[in-house]
Coordinates of N, CA and C in Angstrom, one line a residue:
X13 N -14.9 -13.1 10.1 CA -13.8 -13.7 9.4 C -12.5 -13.5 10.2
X14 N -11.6 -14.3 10.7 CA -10.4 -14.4 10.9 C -9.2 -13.4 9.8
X15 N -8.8 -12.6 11.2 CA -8.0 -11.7 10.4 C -6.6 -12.4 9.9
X16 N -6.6 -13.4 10.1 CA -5.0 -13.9 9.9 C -5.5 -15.2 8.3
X17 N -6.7 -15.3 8.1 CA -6.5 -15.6 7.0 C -7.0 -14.6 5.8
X18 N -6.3 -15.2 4.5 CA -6.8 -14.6 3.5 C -7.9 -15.0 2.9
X19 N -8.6 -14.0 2.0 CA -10.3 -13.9 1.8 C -9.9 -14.6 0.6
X20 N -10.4 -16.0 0.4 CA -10.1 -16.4 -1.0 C -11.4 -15.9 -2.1
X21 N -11.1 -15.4 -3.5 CA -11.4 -14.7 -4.1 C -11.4 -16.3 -5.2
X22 N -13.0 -16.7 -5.4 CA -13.3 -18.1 -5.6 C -13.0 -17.9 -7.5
X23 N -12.3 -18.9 -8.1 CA -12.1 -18.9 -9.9 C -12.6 -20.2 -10.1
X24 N -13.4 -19.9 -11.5 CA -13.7 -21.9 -11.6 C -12.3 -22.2 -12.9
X25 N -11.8 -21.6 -12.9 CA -10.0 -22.0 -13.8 C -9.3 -22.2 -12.4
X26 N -8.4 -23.4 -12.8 CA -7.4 -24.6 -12.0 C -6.4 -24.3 -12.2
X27 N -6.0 -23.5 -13.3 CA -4.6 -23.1 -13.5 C -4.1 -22.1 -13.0
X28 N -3.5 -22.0 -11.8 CA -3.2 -21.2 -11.1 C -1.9 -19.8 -11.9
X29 N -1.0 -20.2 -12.2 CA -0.4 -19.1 -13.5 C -1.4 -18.1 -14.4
X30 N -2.4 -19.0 -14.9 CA -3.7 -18.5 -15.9 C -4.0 -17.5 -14.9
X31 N -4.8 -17.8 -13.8 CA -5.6 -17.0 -12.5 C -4.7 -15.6 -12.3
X32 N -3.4 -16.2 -12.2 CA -2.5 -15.0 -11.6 C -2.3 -14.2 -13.1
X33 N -2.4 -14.8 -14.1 CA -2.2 -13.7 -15.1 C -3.2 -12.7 -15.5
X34 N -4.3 -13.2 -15.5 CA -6.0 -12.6 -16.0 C -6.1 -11.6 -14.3
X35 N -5.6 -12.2 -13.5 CA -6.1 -11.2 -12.7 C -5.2 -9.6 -12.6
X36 N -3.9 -10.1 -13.1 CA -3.4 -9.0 -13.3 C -3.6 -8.4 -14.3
X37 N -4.4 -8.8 -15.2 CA -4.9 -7.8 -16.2 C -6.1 -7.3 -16.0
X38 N -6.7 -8.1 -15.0 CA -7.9 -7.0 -14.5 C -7.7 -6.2 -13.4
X39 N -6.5 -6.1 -12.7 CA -6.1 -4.9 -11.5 C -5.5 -4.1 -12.4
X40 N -4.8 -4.2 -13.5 CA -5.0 -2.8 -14.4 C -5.6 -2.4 -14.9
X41 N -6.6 -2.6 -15.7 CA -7.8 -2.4 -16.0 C -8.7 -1.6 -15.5
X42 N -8.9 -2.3 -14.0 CA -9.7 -1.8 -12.6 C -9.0 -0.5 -12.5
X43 N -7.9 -0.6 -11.8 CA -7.0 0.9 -11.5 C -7.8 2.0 -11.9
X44 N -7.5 1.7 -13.3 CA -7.4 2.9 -14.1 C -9.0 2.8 -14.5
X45 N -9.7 2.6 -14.6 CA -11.4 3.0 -14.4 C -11.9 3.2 -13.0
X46 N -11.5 2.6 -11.9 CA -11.6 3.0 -10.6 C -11.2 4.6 -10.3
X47 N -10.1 5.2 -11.2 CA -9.8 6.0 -10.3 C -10.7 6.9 -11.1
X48 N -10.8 6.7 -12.5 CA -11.6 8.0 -13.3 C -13.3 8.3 -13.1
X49 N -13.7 7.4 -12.8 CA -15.0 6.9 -12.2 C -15.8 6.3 -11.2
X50 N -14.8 6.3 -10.4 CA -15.3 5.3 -8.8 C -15.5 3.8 -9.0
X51 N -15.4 3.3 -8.3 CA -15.9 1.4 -7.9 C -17.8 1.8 -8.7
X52 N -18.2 2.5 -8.0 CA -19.9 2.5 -8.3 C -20.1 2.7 -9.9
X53 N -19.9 3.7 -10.4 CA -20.5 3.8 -11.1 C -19.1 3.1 -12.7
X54 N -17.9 2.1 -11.9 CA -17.6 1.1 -13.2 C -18.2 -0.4 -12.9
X55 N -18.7 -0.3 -14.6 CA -19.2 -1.8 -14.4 C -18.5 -3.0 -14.9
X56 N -18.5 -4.6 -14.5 CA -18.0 -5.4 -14.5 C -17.7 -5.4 -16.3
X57 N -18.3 -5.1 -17.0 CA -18.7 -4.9 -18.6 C -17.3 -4.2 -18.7
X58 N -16.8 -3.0 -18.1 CA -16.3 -2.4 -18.7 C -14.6 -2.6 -18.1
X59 N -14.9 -3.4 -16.6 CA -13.7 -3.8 -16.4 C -13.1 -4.9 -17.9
X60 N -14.0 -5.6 -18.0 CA -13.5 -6.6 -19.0 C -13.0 -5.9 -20.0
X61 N -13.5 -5.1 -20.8 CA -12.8 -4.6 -21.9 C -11.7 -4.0 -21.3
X62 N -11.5 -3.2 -20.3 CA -10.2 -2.7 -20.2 C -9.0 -3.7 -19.7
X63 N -9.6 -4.7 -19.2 CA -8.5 -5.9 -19.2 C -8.3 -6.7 -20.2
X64 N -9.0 -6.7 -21.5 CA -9.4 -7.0 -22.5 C -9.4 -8.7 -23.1
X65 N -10.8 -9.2 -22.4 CA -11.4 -9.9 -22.4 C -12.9 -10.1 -22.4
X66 N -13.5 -11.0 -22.7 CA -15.2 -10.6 -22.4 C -15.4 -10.9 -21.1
X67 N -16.9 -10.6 -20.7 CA -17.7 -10.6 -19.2 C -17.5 -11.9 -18.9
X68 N -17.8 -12.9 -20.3 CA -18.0 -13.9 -19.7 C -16.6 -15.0 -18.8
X69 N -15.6 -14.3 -20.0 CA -14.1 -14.8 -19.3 C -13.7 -14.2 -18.2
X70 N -14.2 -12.9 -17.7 CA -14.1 -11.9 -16.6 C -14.6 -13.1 -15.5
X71 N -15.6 -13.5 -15.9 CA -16.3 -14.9 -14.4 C -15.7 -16.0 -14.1
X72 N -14.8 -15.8 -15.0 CA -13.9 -17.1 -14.9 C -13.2 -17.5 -13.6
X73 N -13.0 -15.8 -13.7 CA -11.8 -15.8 -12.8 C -12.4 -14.7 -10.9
X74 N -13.7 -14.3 -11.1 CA -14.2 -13.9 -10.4 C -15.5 -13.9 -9.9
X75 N -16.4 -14.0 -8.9 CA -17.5 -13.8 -8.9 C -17.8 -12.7 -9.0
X76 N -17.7 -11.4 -8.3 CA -18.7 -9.9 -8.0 C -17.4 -8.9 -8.6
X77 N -18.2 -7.9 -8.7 CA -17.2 -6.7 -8.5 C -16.3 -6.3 -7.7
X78 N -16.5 -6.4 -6.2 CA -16.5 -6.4 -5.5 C -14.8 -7.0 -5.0
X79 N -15.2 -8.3 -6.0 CA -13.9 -9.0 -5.8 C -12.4 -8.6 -6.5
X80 N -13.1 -7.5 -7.8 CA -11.6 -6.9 -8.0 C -11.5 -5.9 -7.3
X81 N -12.0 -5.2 -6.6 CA -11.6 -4.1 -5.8 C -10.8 -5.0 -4.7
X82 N -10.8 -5.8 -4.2 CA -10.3 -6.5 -3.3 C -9.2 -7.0 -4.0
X83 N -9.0 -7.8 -5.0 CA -7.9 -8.3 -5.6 C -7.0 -7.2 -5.8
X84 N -7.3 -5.5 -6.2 CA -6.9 -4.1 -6.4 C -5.8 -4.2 -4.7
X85 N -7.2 -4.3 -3.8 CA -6.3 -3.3 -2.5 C -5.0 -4.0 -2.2
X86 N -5.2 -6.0 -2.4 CA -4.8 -7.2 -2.2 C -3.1 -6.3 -2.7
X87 N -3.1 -6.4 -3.8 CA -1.8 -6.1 -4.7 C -0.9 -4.8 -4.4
X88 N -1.6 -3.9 -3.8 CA -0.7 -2.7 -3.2 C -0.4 -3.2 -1.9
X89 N -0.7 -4.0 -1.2 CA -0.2 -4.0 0.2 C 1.0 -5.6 0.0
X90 N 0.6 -6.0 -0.7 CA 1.3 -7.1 -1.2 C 3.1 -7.0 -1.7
X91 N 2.5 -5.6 -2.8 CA 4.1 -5.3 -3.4 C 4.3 -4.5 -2.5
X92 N 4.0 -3.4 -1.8 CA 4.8 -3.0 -1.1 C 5.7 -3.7 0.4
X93 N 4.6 -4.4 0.6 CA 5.5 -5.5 1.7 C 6.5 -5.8 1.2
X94 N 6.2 -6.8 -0.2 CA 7.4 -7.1 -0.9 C 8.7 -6.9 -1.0
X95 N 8.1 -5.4 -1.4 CA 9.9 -4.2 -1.7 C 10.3 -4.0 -0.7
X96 N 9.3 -3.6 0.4 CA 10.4 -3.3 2.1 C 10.9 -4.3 2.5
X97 N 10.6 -5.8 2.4 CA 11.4 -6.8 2.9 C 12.3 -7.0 2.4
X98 N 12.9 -6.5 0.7 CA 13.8 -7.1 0.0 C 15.1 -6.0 0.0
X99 N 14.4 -4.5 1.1 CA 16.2 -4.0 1.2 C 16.8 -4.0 1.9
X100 N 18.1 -4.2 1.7 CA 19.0 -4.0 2.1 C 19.2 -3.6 3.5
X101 N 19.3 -3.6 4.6 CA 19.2 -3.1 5.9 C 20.6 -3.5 6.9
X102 N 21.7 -3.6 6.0 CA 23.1 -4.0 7.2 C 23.7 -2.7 7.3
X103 N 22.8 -1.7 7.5 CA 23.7 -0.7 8.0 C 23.4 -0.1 9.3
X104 N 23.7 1.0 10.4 CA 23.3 0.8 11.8 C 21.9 1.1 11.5
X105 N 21.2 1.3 12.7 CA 20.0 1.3 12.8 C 19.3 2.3 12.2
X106 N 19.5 4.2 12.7 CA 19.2 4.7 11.9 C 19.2 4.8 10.5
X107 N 20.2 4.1 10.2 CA 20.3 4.2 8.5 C 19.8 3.4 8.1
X108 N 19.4 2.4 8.7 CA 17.9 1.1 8.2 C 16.9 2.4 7.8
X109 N 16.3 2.8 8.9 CA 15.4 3.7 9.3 C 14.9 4.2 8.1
X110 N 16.3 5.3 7.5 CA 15.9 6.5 7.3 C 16.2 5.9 5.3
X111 N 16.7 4.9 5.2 CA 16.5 3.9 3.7 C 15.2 3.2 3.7
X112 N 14.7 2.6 5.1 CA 13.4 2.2 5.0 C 12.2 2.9 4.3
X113 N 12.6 4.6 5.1 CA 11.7 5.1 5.0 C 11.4 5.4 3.3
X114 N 12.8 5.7 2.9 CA 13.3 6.4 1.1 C 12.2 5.2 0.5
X115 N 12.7 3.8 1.0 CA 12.5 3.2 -0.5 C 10.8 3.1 -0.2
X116 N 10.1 3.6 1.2 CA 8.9 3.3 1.3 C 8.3 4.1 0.4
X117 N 8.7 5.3 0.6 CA 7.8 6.4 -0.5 C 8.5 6.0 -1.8
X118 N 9.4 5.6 -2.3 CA 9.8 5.2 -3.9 C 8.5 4.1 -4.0
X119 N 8.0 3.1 -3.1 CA 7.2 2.1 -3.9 C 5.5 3.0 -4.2
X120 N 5.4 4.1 -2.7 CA 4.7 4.4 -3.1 C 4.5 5.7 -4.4
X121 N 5.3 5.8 -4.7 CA 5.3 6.9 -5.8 C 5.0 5.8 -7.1
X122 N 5.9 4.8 -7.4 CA 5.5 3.6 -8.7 C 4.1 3.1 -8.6
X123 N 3.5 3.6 -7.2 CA 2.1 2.9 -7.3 C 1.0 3.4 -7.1
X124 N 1.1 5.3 -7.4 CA 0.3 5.8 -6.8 C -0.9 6.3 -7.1
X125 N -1.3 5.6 -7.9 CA -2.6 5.5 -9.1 C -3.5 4.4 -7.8
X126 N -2.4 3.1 -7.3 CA -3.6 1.7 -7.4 C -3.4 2.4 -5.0
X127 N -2.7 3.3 -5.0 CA -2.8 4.0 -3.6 C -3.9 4.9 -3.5
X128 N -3.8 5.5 -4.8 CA -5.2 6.6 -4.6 C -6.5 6.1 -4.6
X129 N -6.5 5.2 -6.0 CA -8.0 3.9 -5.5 C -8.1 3.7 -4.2
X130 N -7.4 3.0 -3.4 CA -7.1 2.3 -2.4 C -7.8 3.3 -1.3
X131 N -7.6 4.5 -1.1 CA -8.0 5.3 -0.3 C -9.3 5.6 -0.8
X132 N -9.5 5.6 -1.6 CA -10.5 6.3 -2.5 C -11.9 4.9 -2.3
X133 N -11.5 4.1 -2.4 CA -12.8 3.1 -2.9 C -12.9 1.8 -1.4
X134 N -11.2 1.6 -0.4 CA -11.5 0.6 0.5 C -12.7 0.6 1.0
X135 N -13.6 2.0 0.7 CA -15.0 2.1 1.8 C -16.1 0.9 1.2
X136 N -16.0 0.7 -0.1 CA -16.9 -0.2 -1.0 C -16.8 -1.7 -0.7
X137 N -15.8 -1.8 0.4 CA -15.1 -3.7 0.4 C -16.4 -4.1 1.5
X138 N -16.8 -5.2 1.7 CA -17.4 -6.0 2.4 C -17.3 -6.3 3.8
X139 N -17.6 -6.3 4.9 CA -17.4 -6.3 6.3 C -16.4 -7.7 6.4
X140 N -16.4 -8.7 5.5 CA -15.3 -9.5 5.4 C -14.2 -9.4 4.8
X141 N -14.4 -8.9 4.1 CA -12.6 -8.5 3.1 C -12.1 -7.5 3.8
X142 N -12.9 -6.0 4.3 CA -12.2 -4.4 4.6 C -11.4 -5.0 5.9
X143 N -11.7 -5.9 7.5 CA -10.5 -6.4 8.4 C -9.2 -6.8 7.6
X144 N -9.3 -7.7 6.4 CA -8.2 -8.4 6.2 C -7.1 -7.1 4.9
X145 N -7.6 -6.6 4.5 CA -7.0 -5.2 3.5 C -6.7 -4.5 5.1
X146 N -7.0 -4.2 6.2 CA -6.6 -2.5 6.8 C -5.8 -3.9 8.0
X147 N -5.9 -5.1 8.3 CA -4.1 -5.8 8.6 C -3.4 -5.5 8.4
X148 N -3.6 -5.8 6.7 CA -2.4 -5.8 5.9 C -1.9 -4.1 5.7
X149 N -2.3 -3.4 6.3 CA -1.4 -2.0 6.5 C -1.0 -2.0 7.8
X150 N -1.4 -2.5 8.6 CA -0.8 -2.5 10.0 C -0.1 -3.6 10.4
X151 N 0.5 -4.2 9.2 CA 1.2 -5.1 9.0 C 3.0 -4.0 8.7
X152 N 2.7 -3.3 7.8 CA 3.4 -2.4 7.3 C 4.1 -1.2 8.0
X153 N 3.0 -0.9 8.8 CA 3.4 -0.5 10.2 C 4.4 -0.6 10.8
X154 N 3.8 -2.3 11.5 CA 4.4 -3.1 12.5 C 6.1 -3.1 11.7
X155 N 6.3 -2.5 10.6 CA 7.7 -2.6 10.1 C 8.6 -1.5 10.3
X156 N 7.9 -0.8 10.4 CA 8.7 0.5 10.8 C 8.5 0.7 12.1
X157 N 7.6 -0.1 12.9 CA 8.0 0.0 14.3 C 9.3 -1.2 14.6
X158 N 9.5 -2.0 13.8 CA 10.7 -3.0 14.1 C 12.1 -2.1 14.1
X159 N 11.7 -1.4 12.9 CA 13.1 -0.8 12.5 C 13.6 0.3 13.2
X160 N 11.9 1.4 14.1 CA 12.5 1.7 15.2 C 12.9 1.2 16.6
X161 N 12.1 0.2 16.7 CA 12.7 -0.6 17.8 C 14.5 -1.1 18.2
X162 N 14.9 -1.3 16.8 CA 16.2 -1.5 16.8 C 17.3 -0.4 16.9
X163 N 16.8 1.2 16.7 CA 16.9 2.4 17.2 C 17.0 2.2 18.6
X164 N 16.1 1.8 18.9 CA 15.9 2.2 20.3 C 17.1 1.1 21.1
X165 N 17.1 -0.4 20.9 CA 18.0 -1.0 21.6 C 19.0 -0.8 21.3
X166 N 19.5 -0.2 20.1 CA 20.9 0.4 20.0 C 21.4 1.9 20.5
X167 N 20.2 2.1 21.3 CA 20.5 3.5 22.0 C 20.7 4.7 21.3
X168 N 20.4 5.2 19.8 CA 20.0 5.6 19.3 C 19.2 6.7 19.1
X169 N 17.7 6.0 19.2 CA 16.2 6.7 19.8 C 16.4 6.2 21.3
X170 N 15.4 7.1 21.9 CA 15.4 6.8 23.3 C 13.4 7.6 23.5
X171 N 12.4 6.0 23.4 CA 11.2 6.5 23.1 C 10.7 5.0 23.6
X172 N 9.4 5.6 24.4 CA 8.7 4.4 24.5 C 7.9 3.4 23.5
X173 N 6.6 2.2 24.2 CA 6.2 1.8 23.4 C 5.3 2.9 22.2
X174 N 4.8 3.5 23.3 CA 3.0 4.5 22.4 C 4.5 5.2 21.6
X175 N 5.3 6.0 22.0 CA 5.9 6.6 20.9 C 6.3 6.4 19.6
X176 N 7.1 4.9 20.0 CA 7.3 4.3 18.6 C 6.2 3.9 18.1
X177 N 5.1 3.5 18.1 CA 3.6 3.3 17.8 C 3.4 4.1 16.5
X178 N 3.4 5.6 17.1 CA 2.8 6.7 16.5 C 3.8 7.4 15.9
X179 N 5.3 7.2 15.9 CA 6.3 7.8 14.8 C 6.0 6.6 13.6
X180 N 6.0 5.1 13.7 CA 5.4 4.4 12.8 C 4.3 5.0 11.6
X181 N 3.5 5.6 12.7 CA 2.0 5.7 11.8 C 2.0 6.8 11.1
X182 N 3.2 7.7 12.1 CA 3.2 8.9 10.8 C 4.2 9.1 9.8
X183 N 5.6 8.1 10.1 CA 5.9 7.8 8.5 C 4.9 7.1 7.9
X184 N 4.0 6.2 7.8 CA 3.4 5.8 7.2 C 2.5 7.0 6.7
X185 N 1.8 7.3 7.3 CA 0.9 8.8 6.9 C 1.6 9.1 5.6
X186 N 3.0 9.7 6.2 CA 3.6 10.6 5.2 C 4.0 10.3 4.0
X187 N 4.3 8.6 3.9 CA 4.2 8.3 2.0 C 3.2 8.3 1.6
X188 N 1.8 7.6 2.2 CA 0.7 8.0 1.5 C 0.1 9.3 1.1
X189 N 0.8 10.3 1.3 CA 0.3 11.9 1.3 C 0.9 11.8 -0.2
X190 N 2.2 11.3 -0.3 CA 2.6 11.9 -1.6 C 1.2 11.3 -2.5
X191 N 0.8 10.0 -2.5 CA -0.1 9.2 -3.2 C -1.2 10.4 -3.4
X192 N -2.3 10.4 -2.6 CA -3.0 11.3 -2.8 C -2.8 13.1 -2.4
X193 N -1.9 13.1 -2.5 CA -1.8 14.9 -2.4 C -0.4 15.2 -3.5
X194 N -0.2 14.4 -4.2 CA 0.4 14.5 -5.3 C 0.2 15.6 -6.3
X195 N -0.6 15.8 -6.6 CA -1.5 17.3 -7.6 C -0.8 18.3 -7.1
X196 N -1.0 18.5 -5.9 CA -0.3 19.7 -5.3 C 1.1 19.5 -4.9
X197 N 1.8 18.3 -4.2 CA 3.3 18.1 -3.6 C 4.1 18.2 -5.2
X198 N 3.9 17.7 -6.3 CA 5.2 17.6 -7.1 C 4.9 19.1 -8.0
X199 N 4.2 20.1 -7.8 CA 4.3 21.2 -7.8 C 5.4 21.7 -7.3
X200 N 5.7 21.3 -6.5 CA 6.5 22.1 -5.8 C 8.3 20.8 -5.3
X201 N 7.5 19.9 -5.4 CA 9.1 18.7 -4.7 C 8.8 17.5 -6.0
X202 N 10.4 16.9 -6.6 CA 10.7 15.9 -7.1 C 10.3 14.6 -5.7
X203 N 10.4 13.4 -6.3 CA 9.8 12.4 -5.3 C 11.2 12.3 -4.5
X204 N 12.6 12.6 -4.9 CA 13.5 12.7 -4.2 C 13.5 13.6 -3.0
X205 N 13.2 15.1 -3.4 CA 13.5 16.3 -2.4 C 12.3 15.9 -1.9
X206 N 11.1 15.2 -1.9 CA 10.1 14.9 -0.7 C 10.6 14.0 0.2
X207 N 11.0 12.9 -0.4 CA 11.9 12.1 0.6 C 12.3 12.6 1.5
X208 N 13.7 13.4 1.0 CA 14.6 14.5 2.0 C 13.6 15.2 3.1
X209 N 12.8 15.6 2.2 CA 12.1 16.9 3.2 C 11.4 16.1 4.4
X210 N 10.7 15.2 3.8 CA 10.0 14.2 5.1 C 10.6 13.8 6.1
X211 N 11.8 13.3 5.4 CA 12.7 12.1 6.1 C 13.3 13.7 7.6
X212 N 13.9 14.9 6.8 CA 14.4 15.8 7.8 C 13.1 16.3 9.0
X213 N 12.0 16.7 8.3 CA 11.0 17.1 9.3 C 10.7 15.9 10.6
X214 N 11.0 14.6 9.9 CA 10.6 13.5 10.8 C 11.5 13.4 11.8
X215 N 12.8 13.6 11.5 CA 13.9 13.5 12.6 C 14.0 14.8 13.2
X216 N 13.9 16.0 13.1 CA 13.8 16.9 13.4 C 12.5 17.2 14.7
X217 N 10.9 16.4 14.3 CA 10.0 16.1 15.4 C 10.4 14.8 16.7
X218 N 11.6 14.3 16.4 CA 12.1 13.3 16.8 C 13.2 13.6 18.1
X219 N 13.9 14.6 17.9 CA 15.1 15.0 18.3 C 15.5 15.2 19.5
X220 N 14.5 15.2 20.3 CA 14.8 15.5 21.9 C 15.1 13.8 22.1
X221 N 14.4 12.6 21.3 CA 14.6 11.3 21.6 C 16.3 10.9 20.6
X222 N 16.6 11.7 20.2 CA 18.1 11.3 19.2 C 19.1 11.3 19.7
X223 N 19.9 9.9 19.9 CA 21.0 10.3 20.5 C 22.5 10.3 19.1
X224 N 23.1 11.6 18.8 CA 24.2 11.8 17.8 C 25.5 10.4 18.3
X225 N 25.7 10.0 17.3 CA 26.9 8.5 17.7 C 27.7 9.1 16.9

């Protein structure tokens, strides 16, 4: 399969509003029985009642199981793109950065039920769907490498390609930790003071490339 297109997820309903509504009552549904029981052992039976409809209207809108787990991964990578493209970013470059990074872990804290699935069950997707879900995170990526890139031409950071690469992948790392290591992190940190803490350890591993303006 071509990674640049999307895996269409086949409905014999035309109404595309209907499709988009029923499906979002089965990615909540799904979530929350995915995470308490695995992909494996929930059945299509029981996604339906928890989206609350029968099996048979459940086909309506999907062929396999398979296919809400994908419609699940589909919608976390989706809103979170979403929310990072929609802030605000007219301030210098660091301060894109280090707001980039806040509002990344805020989406991922609102969504960290369909993030823990996500890690938890991507291994269940199909040799055709799993390229086009693990893109779409290196899609996400590729965003926080933009935003340090603009660091860098503003003289700012002062870091090559591989470095920006890999400061990307470990902000990224580091919101999804709160997702699944949550149990133990808000023991101890509000989703605020993790922010903080992250955001400082990250600039602090950073620092020999920082230039103070």
């Amino acid at each position: 399969m071509h990674l640049d297109k999307r895996r269409e997820v086949q409905s014999s309903v035309k109404d595309e509003r209907l499709v988009e509504m029923r499906r979002d009552q089965m990615i909540r549904g799904a979530v929350s029985l995915f995470k308490q029981k695995g992909f494996h052992r929930t059945t299509t039976r029981e996604i339906a009642r928890a989206s609350g409809f029968s099996i048979g209207t459940l086909y309506e809108y999907i062929r396999t199981k398979e296919d809400v787990l994908y419609l699940v991964c589909d919608r976390i990578y989706d809103e979170v793109r979403g929310q990072l493209q929609g802030v605000d970013l007219s301030g210098g470059a660091i301060h894109n950065l280090t707001v980039g990074i806040a509002h990344y872990f805020k989406v991922v804290d609102e969504m960290q039920d369909e993030v823990l699935v996500m890690y938890q069950e991507a291994k269940s997707l199909s040799k055709d769907a799993l390229p086009y879900v693990l893109k779409k995170e290196l899609e996400m990526v590729k965003m926080f490498e933009t935003l340090i890139c603009q660091c860098v031409e503003q003289g700012e950071l002062h870091m090559d390609e591989s470095q920006i690469h890999l400061l990307a992948q470990n902000i990224f790392v580091q919101g999804q930790m709160w997702g699944f290591r949550r149990w133990a992190l808000q023991k101890t940190y509000t989703i605020d003071e993790y922010i903080v803490r992250q955001t400082e350890l990250l600039f602090q591993g950073i620092k020999g490339y920082y230039t103070v303006k």
